Amino acid sequence: MEITHIRDTPRDGLLSTLIHDPTYDLTDDEILSLAFILFIAGHETTLHLISDSVFAISEGAPFNEPTSLAIEDFMRFFSSVLMTKPLFVRETHDRFRQTLKQGDKVIAQLIAANHDPVRFENATDLQTDRRPNAHIGFGFGPHVCLGMRLARLET
């Protein structure tokens, strides 16, 4: 197992730091779980955002400067994270003509929210110069995707 090897042979890198720094005090299972989460966060979101963006451009999507605006609308339009993990309703209230009771489990469809015509003018169009662009392509609040900043940087 790689963790055992790194434990026996310290080296530079995140896993070695997690294993050898006494402030972390993590079990092998915790290190493995954290490494998996970081791998997914650093790989999946970036992979999907880049491939979806390249596909859109190859299909004739407008690509205007500055590039950072285009990336934001690619994130909104394709939503690398399609839905949230299950969330729990904190207090009973009516929303979307439904009664949501305290403790109910809900899953937010982020791609649907990012194509909401009430929030986005021409919501079904890819507009690489869209301003403002308050999309939730990587989730929101405490549940935001860990790979969001890396995906922006690498794209």
Short mmCIF file of N, CA and C in Angstrom, two decimals:
data_model
loop_
_atom_site.label_atom_id
_atom_site.label_comp_id
_atom_site.label_asym_id
_atom_site.label_seq_id
_atom_site.Cartn_x
_atom_site.Cartn_y
_atom_site.Cartn_z
N MET A 1 0.85 -1.18 0.00
CA MET A 1 0.00 0.00 0.00
C MET A 1 0.89 1.24 0.00
N GLU A 2 0.54 2.25 -0.77
CA GLU A 2 1.32 3.48 -0.90
C GLU A 2 1.47 4.21 0.43
N ILE A 3 0.46 4.23 1.26
CA ILE A 3 0.53 4.92 2.55
C ILE A 3 1.62 4.30 3.42
N THR A 4 1.69 2.97 3.45
CA THR A 4 2.72 2.29 4.23
C THR A 4 4.10 2.63 3.70
N HIS A 5 4.25 2.65 2.39
CA HIS A 5 5.53 2.99 1.77
C HIS A 5 5.95 4.42 2.13
N ILE A 6 5.03 5.36 2.04
CA ILE A 6 5.34 6.76 2.37
C ILE A 6 5.64 6.89 3.87
N ARG A 7 4.95 6.13 4.69
CA ARG A 7 5.22 6.16 6.13
C ARG A 7 6.66 5.69 6.41
N ASP A 8 7.11 4.69 5.67
CA ASP A 8 8.47 4.16 5.85
C ASP A 8 9.54 5.01 5.17
N THR A 9 9.14 5.71 4.10
CA THR A 9 10.09 6.51 3.31
C THR A 9 9.51 7.90 3.09
N PRO A 10 9.69 8.82 4.04
CA PRO A 10 9.15 10.17 3.89
C PRO A 10 9.68 10.85 2.61
N ARG A 11 8.83 11.66 2.02
CA ARG A 11 9.20 12.40 0.81
C ARG A 11 8.42 13.70 0.78
N ASP A 12 8.69 14.53 -0.21
CA ASP A 12 7.92 15.76 -0.38
C ASP A 12 6.55 15.40 -0.94
N GLY A 13 5.54 16.16 -0.56
CA GLY A 13 4.22 15.94 -1.12
C GLY A 13 3.14 15.96 -0.05
N LEU A 14 1.92 16.09 -0.52
CA LEU A 14 0.77 16.21 0.37
C LEU A 14 0.58 14.98 1.24
N LEU A 15 0.62 13.79 0.63
CA LEU A 15 0.40 12.57 1.42
C LEU A 15 1.46 12.40 2.50
N SER A 16 2.70 12.67 2.15
CA SER A 16 3.77 12.55 3.14
C SER A 16 3.56 13.54 4.28
N THR A 17 3.13 14.74 3.95
CA THR A 17 2.85 15.74 4.99
C THR A 17 1.72 15.28 5.90
N LEU A 18 0.65 14.76 5.31
CA LEU A 18 -0.48 14.28 6.12
C LEU A 18 -0.07 13.11 7.02
N ILE A 19 0.82 12.28 6.53
CA ILE A 19 1.25 11.10 7.30
C ILE A 19 2.22 11.48 8.41
N HIS A 20 3.15 12.38 8.13
CA HIS A 20 4.25 12.64 9.06
C HIS A 20 4.07 13.86 9.96
N ASP A 21 3.19 14.78 9.61
CA ASP A 21 3.01 15.97 10.45
C ASP A 21 2.14 15.60 11.65
N PRO A 22 2.67 15.71 12.87
CA PRO A 22 1.93 15.28 14.06
C PRO A 22 0.66 16.09 14.34
N THR A 23 0.53 17.26 13.73
CA THR A 23 -0.68 18.06 13.98
C THR A 23 -1.91 17.43 13.34
N TYR A 24 -1.73 16.56 12.34
CA TYR A 24 -2.88 15.96 11.67
C TYR A 24 -3.38 14.71 12.37
N ASP A 25 -2.51 13.82 12.80
CA ASP A 25 -2.89 12.61 13.54
C ASP A 25 -4.05 11.87 12.87
N LEU A 26 -3.88 11.51 11.60
CA LEU A 26 -4.92 10.84 10.82
C LEU A 26 -4.65 9.35 10.72
N THR A 27 -5.72 8.57 10.72
CA THR A 27 -5.60 7.13 10.49
C THR A 27 -5.34 6.90 9.00
N ASP A 28 -4.91 5.70 8.64
CA ASP A 28 -4.69 5.38 7.24
C ASP A 28 -5.99 5.51 6.44
N ASP A 29 -7.10 5.09 7.03
CA ASP A 29 -8.40 5.22 6.35
C ASP A 29 -8.75 6.69 6.10
N GLU A 30 -8.48 7.56 7.08
CA GLU A 30 -8.76 8.99 6.91
C GLU A 30 -7.86 9.59 5.82
N ILE A 31 -6.61 9.19 5.79
CA ILE A 31 -5.69 9.68 4.76
C ILE A 31 -6.15 9.22 3.38
N LEU A 32 -6.54 7.96 3.28
CA LEU A 32 -7.03 7.42 2.01
C LEU A 32 -8.29 8.15 1.55
N SER A 33 -9.22 8.39 2.46
CA SER A 33 -10.45 9.11 2.12
C SER A 33 -10.15 10.53 1.66
N LEU A 34 -9.28 11.21 2.38
CA LEU A 34 -8.92 12.58 2.01
C LEU A 34 -8.22 12.62 0.66
N ALA A 35 -7.32 11.69 0.41
CA ALA A 35 -6.63 11.63 -0.88
C ALA A 35 -7.63 11.39 -2.01
N PHE A 36 -8.61 10.53 -1.79
CA PHE A 36 -9.63 10.26 -2.80
C PHE A 36 -10.45 11.52 -3.09
N ILE A 37 -10.89 12.20 -2.05
CA ILE A 37 -11.68 13.43 -2.22
C ILE A 37 -10.87 14.48 -2.99
N LEU A 38 -9.61 14.66 -2.61
CA LEU A 38 -8.78 15.64 -3.30
C LEU A 38 -8.53 15.26 -4.75
N PHE A 39 -8.39 13.97 -5.02
CA PHE A 39 -8.21 13.52 -6.40
C PHE A 39 -9.45 13.83 -7.23
N ILE A 40 -10.61 13.48 -6.72
CA ILE A 40 -11.86 13.75 -7.44
C ILE A 40 -12.05 15.24 -7.63
N ALA A 41 -11.86 16.01 -6.56
CA ALA A 41 -12.05 17.47 -6.63
C ALA A 41 -11.08 18.09 -7.62
N GLY A 42 -9.88 17.59 -7.69
CA GLY A 42 -8.88 18.18 -8.56
C GLY A 42 -8.88 17.63 -9.97
N HIS A 43 -9.65 16.61 -10.23
CA HIS A 43 -9.61 15.95 -11.53
C HIS A 43 -10.95 16.03 -12.27
N GLU A 44 -11.99 15.54 -11.64
CA GLU A 44 -13.29 15.41 -12.31
C GLU A 44 -13.84 16.75 -12.79
N THR A 45 -13.88 17.74 -11.91
CA THR A 45 -14.48 19.03 -12.28
C THR A 45 -13.68 19.69 -13.40
N THR A 46 -12.36 19.65 -13.30
CA THR A 46 -11.52 20.26 -14.32
C THR A 46 -11.68 19.53 -15.65
N LEU A 47 -11.65 18.22 -15.61
CA LEU A 47 -11.80 17.41 -16.82
C LEU A 47 -13.10 17.74 -17.54
N HIS A 48 -14.21 17.76 -16.81
CA HIS A 48 -15.50 18.00 -17.44
C HIS A 48 -15.64 19.43 -17.94
N LEU A 49 -15.15 20.40 -17.18
CA LEU A 49 -15.25 21.78 -17.63
C LEU A 49 -14.43 22.00 -18.90
N ILE A 50 -13.22 21.49 -18.95
CA ILE A 50 -12.39 21.67 -20.14
C ILE A 50 -13.00 20.95 -21.34
N SER A 51 -13.40 19.70 -21.17
CA SER A 51 -13.94 18.95 -22.32
C SER A 51 -15.25 19.54 -22.81
N ASP A 52 -16.13 19.96 -21.92
CA ASP A 52 -17.39 20.60 -22.34
C ASP A 52 -17.12 21.92 -23.05
N SER A 53 -16.16 22.69 -22.55
CA SER A 53 -15.83 23.98 -23.16
C SER A 53 -15.24 23.80 -24.56
N VAL A 54 -14.32 22.86 -24.71
CA VAL A 54 -13.71 22.60 -26.02
C VAL A 54 -14.78 22.12 -27.00
N PHE A 55 -15.68 21.26 -26.54
CA PHE A 55 -16.76 20.78 -27.41
C PHE A 55 -17.63 21.95 -27.86
N ALA A 56 -18.01 22.83 -26.93
CA ALA A 56 -18.87 23.97 -27.28
C ALA A 56 -18.19 24.88 -28.29
N ILE A 57 -16.91 25.15 -28.09
CA ILE A 57 -16.19 26.01 -29.03
C ILE A 57 -16.08 25.34 -30.40
N SER A 58 -15.84 24.04 -30.43
CA SER A 58 -15.74 23.33 -31.71
C SER A 58 -17.07 23.28 -32.44
N GLU A 59 -18.17 23.41 -31.69
CA GLU A 59 -19.50 23.43 -32.29
C GLU A 59 -19.94 24.85 -32.66
N GLY A 60 -19.05 25.83 -32.48
CA GLY A 60 -19.34 27.19 -32.90
C GLY A 60 -19.81 28.14 -31.82
N ALA A 61 -19.67 27.76 -30.56
CA ALA A 61 -20.06 28.67 -29.48
C ALA A 61 -19.22 29.93 -29.56
N PRO A 62 -19.84 31.09 -29.33
CA PRO A 62 -19.06 32.33 -29.35
C PRO A 62 -18.02 32.30 -28.24
N PHE A 63 -16.87 32.81 -28.55
CA PHE A 63 -15.80 32.82 -27.55
C PHE A 63 -15.19 34.22 -27.55
N ASN A 64 -15.69 35.05 -26.65
CA ASN A 64 -15.25 36.44 -26.57
C ASN A 64 -14.30 36.63 -25.41
N GLU A 65 -13.48 37.66 -25.50
CA GLU A 65 -12.60 38.01 -24.38
C GLU A 65 -13.39 38.85 -23.40
N PRO A 66 -13.01 38.90 -22.13
CA PRO A 66 -11.90 38.17 -21.55
C PRO A 66 -12.26 36.71 -21.30
N THR A 67 -11.27 35.88 -21.32
CA THR A 67 -11.45 34.44 -21.17
C THR A 67 -12.15 34.07 -19.87
N SER A 68 -11.88 34.82 -18.79
CA SER A 68 -12.49 34.49 -17.50
C SER A 68 -14.01 34.58 -17.56
N LEU A 69 -14.56 35.52 -18.34
CA LEU A 69 -16.02 35.59 -18.49
C LEU A 69 -16.54 34.36 -19.22
N ALA A 70 -15.83 33.95 -20.26
CA ALA A 70 -16.25 32.77 -21.01
C ALA A 70 -16.26 31.54 -20.12
N ILE A 71 -15.23 31.37 -19.31
CA ILE A 71 -15.15 30.22 -18.42
C ILE A 71 -16.33 30.20 -17.46
N GLU A 72 -16.72 31.36 -16.95
CA GLU A 72 -17.85 31.42 -16.02
C GLU A 72 -19.14 30.97 -16.70
N ASP A 73 -19.36 31.36 -17.96
CA ASP A 73 -20.60 30.92 -18.59
C ASP A 73 -20.53 29.46 -19.02
N PHE A 74 -19.34 28.96 -19.33
CA PHE A 74 -19.21 27.52 -19.55
C PHE A 74 -19.58 26.78 -18.27
N MET A 75 -19.14 27.29 -17.12
CA MET A 75 -19.49 26.67 -15.83
C MET A 75 -21.00 26.70 -15.61
N ARG A 76 -21.61 27.84 -15.91
CA ARG A 76 -23.07 27.96 -15.73
C ARG A 76 -23.79 27.01 -16.68
N PHE A 77 -23.41 27.05 -17.93
CA PHE A 77 -24.13 26.32 -18.96
C PHE A 77 -24.02 24.81 -18.80
N PHE A 78 -22.82 24.32 -18.51
CA PHE A 78 -22.60 22.88 -18.42
C PHE A 78 -22.71 22.33 -17.00
N SER A 79 -22.50 23.16 -16.00
CA SER A 79 -22.60 22.75 -14.59
C SER A 79 -21.88 21.42 -14.33
N SER A 80 -20.58 21.50 -14.14
CA SER A 80 -19.79 20.29 -13.89
C SER A 80 -20.35 19.46 -12.75
N VAL A 81 -20.94 20.12 -11.77
CA VAL A 81 -21.62 19.43 -10.67
C VAL A 81 -23.11 19.54 -10.97
N LEU A 82 -23.76 18.44 -11.33
CA LEU A 82 -25.15 18.49 -11.77
C LEU A 82 -26.14 18.64 -10.63
N MET A 83 -25.80 18.09 -9.47
CA MET A 83 -26.73 18.17 -8.34
C MET A 83 -25.95 18.15 -7.04
N THR A 84 -26.61 18.58 -5.98
CA THR A 84 -25.97 18.55 -4.67
C THR A 84 -26.11 17.16 -4.08
N LYS A 85 -25.34 16.91 -3.07
CA LYS A 85 -25.59 15.71 -2.26
C LYS A 85 -26.89 15.99 -1.50
N PRO A 86 -27.51 15.00 -0.90
CA PRO A 86 -28.75 15.26 -0.16
C PRO A 86 -28.55 16.30 0.94
N LEU A 87 -29.48 17.24 0.97
CA LEU A 87 -29.50 18.29 2.00
C LEU A 87 -30.76 18.09 2.84
N PHE A 88 -30.74 18.56 4.07
CA PHE A 88 -31.89 18.39 4.95
C PHE A 88 -32.52 19.74 5.27
N VAL A 89 -33.85 19.78 5.19
CA VAL A 89 -34.60 21.01 5.47
C VAL A 89 -34.50 21.32 6.96
N ARG A 90 -34.12 22.57 7.28
CA ARG A 90 -33.95 22.96 8.68
C ARG A 90 -35.26 23.28 9.38
N GLU A 91 -36.17 23.93 8.65
CA GLU A 91 -37.47 24.25 9.25
C GLU A 91 -38.54 24.16 8.17
N THR A 92 -39.73 23.81 8.56
CA THR A 92 -40.83 23.62 7.62
C THR A 92 -41.20 24.94 6.96
N HIS A 93 -41.38 24.91 5.63
CA HIS A 93 -41.83 26.09 4.89
C HIS A 93 -42.33 25.65 3.51
N ASP A 94 -43.04 26.55 2.86
CA ASP A 94 -43.56 26.28 1.52
C ASP A 94 -42.59 26.87 0.50
N ARG A 95 -42.28 26.07 -0.51
CA ARG A 95 -41.38 26.51 -1.56
C ARG A 95 -41.78 25.79 -2.83
N PHE A 96 -41.88 26.52 -3.92
CA PHE A 96 -42.20 25.94 -5.21
C PHE A 96 -43.51 25.14 -5.18
N ARG A 97 -44.50 25.70 -4.51
CA ARG A 97 -45.83 25.08 -4.38
C ARG A 97 -45.78 23.73 -3.69
N GLN A 98 -44.76 23.52 -2.86
CA GLN A 98 -44.61 22.29 -2.08
C GLN A 98 -44.34 22.67 -0.64
N THR A 99 -44.79 21.83 0.28
CA THR A 99 -44.44 22.02 1.68
C THR A 99 -43.22 21.16 1.98
N LEU A 100 -42.16 21.83 2.39
CA LEU A 100 -40.93 21.14 2.78
C LEU A 100 -40.92 21.09 4.30
N LYS A 101 -40.91 19.89 4.86
CA LYS A 101 -40.97 19.73 6.31
C LYS A 101 -39.57 19.59 6.89
N GLN A 102 -39.41 20.06 8.12
CA GLN A 102 -38.14 19.94 8.81
C GLN A 102 -37.68 18.48 8.76
N GLY A 103 -36.44 18.28 8.35
CA GLY A 103 -35.88 16.93 8.26
C GLY A 103 -36.04 16.27 6.90
N ASP A 104 -36.90 16.85 6.02
CA ASP A 104 -37.02 16.30 4.67
C ASP A 104 -35.67 16.36 3.96
N LYS A 105 -35.42 15.39 3.11
CA LYS A 105 -34.20 15.36 2.32
C LYS A 105 -34.50 15.93 0.94
N VAL A 106 -33.67 16.86 0.48
CA VAL A 106 -33.83 17.44 -0.86
C VAL A 106 -32.49 17.40 -1.58
N ILE A 107 -32.58 17.36 -2.90
CA ILE A 107 -31.39 17.42 -3.75
C ILE A 107 -31.61 18.55 -4.73
N ALA A 108 -30.69 19.50 -4.77
CA ALA A 108 -30.80 20.64 -5.68
C ALA A 108 -30.21 20.27 -7.03
N GLN A 109 -30.98 20.49 -8.08
CA GLN A 109 -30.52 20.26 -9.44
C GLN A 109 -29.83 21.54 -9.93
N LEU A 110 -28.53 21.61 -9.80
CA LEU A 110 -27.79 22.83 -10.10
C LEU A 110 -27.90 23.23 -11.56
N ILE A 111 -27.90 22.27 -12.46
CA ILE A 111 -27.98 22.61 -13.87
C ILE A 111 -29.32 23.26 -14.20
N ALA A 112 -30.39 22.83 -13.53
CA ALA A 112 -31.69 23.46 -13.74
C ALA A 112 -31.68 24.89 -13.22
N ALA A 113 -31.10 25.10 -12.05
CA ALA A 113 -31.00 26.45 -11.49
C ALA A 113 -30.18 27.36 -12.40
N ASN A 114 -29.16 26.82 -13.02
CA ASN A 114 -28.30 27.62 -13.90
C ASN A 114 -28.93 27.90 -15.26
N HIS A 115 -30.07 27.29 -15.54
CA HIS A 115 -30.80 27.56 -16.78
C HIS A 115 -32.16 28.19 -16.49
N ASP A 116 -32.32 28.75 -15.31
CA ASP A 116 -33.58 29.38 -14.89
C ASP A 116 -33.73 30.73 -15.58
N PRO A 117 -34.76 30.90 -16.43
CA PRO A 117 -34.94 32.16 -17.15
C PRO A 117 -35.28 33.34 -16.24
N VAL A 118 -35.71 33.07 -15.02
CA VAL A 118 -35.96 34.16 -14.08
C VAL A 118 -34.63 34.76 -13.60
N ARG A 119 -33.61 33.93 -13.48
CA ARG A 119 -32.29 34.38 -12.99
C ARG A 119 -31.34 34.81 -14.11
N PHE A 120 -31.50 34.19 -15.29
CA PHE A 120 -30.56 34.45 -16.38
C PHE A 120 -31.30 34.82 -17.65
N GLU A 121 -31.01 35.98 -18.19
CA GLU A 121 -31.55 36.37 -19.47
C GLU A 121 -30.98 35.43 -20.53
N ASN A 122 -31.82 34.97 -21.45
CA ASN A 122 -31.40 34.00 -22.47
C ASN A 122 -30.70 32.81 -21.83
N ALA A 123 -31.35 32.24 -20.84
CA ALA A 123 -30.74 31.19 -20.01
C ALA A 123 -30.33 29.95 -20.79
N THR A 124 -31.00 29.68 -21.90
CA THR A 124 -30.68 28.48 -22.67
C THR A 124 -29.57 28.71 -23.68
N ASP A 125 -29.05 29.94 -23.72
CA ASP A 125 -27.96 30.27 -24.64
C ASP A 125 -26.64 30.36 -23.89
N LEU A 126 -25.60 29.91 -24.54
CA LEU A 126 -24.25 30.09 -24.02
C LEU A 126 -23.81 31.49 -24.42
N GLN A 127 -23.56 32.35 -23.44
CA GLN A 127 -23.14 33.73 -23.70
C GLN A 127 -21.83 33.96 -22.96
N THR A 128 -20.73 33.87 -23.70
CA THR A 128 -19.43 33.92 -23.05
C THR A 128 -19.04 35.30 -22.54
N ASP A 129 -19.88 36.30 -22.79
CA ASP A 129 -19.63 37.63 -22.24
C ASP A 129 -20.71 38.03 -21.23
N ARG A 130 -21.39 37.05 -20.66
CA ARG A 130 -22.51 37.29 -19.73
C ARG A 130 -22.01 38.01 -18.47
N ARG A 131 -22.71 39.10 -18.13
CA ARG A 131 -22.46 39.84 -16.89
C ARG A 131 -23.79 40.34 -16.37
N PRO A 132 -24.10 40.24 -15.12
CA PRO A 132 -23.41 39.41 -14.14
C PRO A 132 -23.71 37.94 -14.40
N ASN A 133 -22.98 37.09 -13.74
CA ASN A 133 -23.15 35.65 -13.94
C ASN A 133 -23.07 34.95 -12.58
N ALA A 134 -24.14 35.02 -11.83
CA ALA A 134 -24.18 34.45 -10.48
C ALA A 134 -24.64 32.99 -10.53
N HIS A 135 -23.92 32.19 -11.29
CA HIS A 135 -24.26 30.77 -11.43
C HIS A 135 -23.86 29.99 -10.19
N ILE A 136 -24.40 28.78 -10.09
CA ILE A 136 -24.01 27.87 -9.01
C ILE A 136 -23.52 26.55 -9.62
N GLY A 137 -22.70 26.68 -10.66
CA GLY A 137 -22.20 25.51 -11.38
C GLY A 137 -21.37 24.56 -10.55
N PHE A 138 -20.86 25.03 -9.43
CA PHE A 138 -20.09 24.17 -8.54
C PHE A 138 -20.71 24.10 -7.16
N GLY A 139 -22.00 24.31 -7.08
CA GLY A 139 -22.67 24.27 -5.79
C GLY A 139 -22.65 25.64 -5.13
N PHE A 140 -22.93 25.65 -3.83
CA PHE A 140 -23.04 26.92 -3.12
C PHE A 140 -22.83 26.71 -1.63
N GLY A 141 -22.50 27.79 -0.95
CA GLY A 141 -22.37 27.77 0.50
C GLY A 141 -21.34 26.77 0.99
N PRO A 142 -21.62 26.15 2.13
CA PRO A 142 -20.64 25.22 2.70
C PRO A 142 -20.48 23.95 1.88
N HIS A 143 -21.33 23.75 0.88
CA HIS A 143 -21.28 22.54 0.07
C HIS A 143 -20.65 22.79 -1.30
N VAL A 144 -19.97 23.91 -1.47
CA VAL A 144 -19.37 24.23 -2.76
C VAL A 144 -18.28 23.20 -3.09
N CYS A 145 -18.14 22.91 -4.36
CA CYS A 145 -17.18 21.91 -4.83
C CYS A 145 -15.75 22.30 -4.47
N LEU A 146 -15.01 21.36 -3.91
CA LEU A 146 -13.62 21.61 -3.53
C LEU A 146 -12.74 21.92 -4.75
N GLY A 147 -13.10 21.41 -5.91
CA GLY A 147 -12.28 21.60 -7.10
C GLY A 147 -12.60 22.85 -7.90
N MET A 148 -13.51 23.70 -7.40
CA MET A 148 -13.96 24.88 -8.14
C MET A 148 -12.80 25.79 -8.54
N ARG A 149 -11.98 26.17 -7.60
CA ARG A 149 -10.89 27.11 -7.90
C ARG A 149 -9.85 26.49 -8.85
N LEU A 150 -9.57 25.22 -8.65
CA LEU A 150 -8.63 24.54 -9.52
C LEU A 150 -9.18 24.44 -10.94
N ALA A 151 -10.46 24.14 -11.08
CA ALA A 151 -11.07 24.07 -12.41
C ALA A 151 -11.00 25.42 -13.11
N ARG A 152 -11.28 26.49 -12.39
CA ARG A 152 -11.17 27.83 -12.98
C ARG A 152 -9.74 28.11 -13.42
N LEU A 153 -8.80 27.80 -12.58
CA LEU A 153 -7.39 28.07 -12.86
C LEU A 153 -6.89 27.26 -14.05
N GLU A 154 -7.21 25.98 -14.08
CA GLU A 154 -6.69 25.12 -15.13
C GLU A 154 -7.41 25.28 -16.46
N THR A 155 -8.65 25.75 -16.43
CA THR A 155 -9.39 25.95 -17.67
C THR A 155 -8.94 27.24 -18.30
#
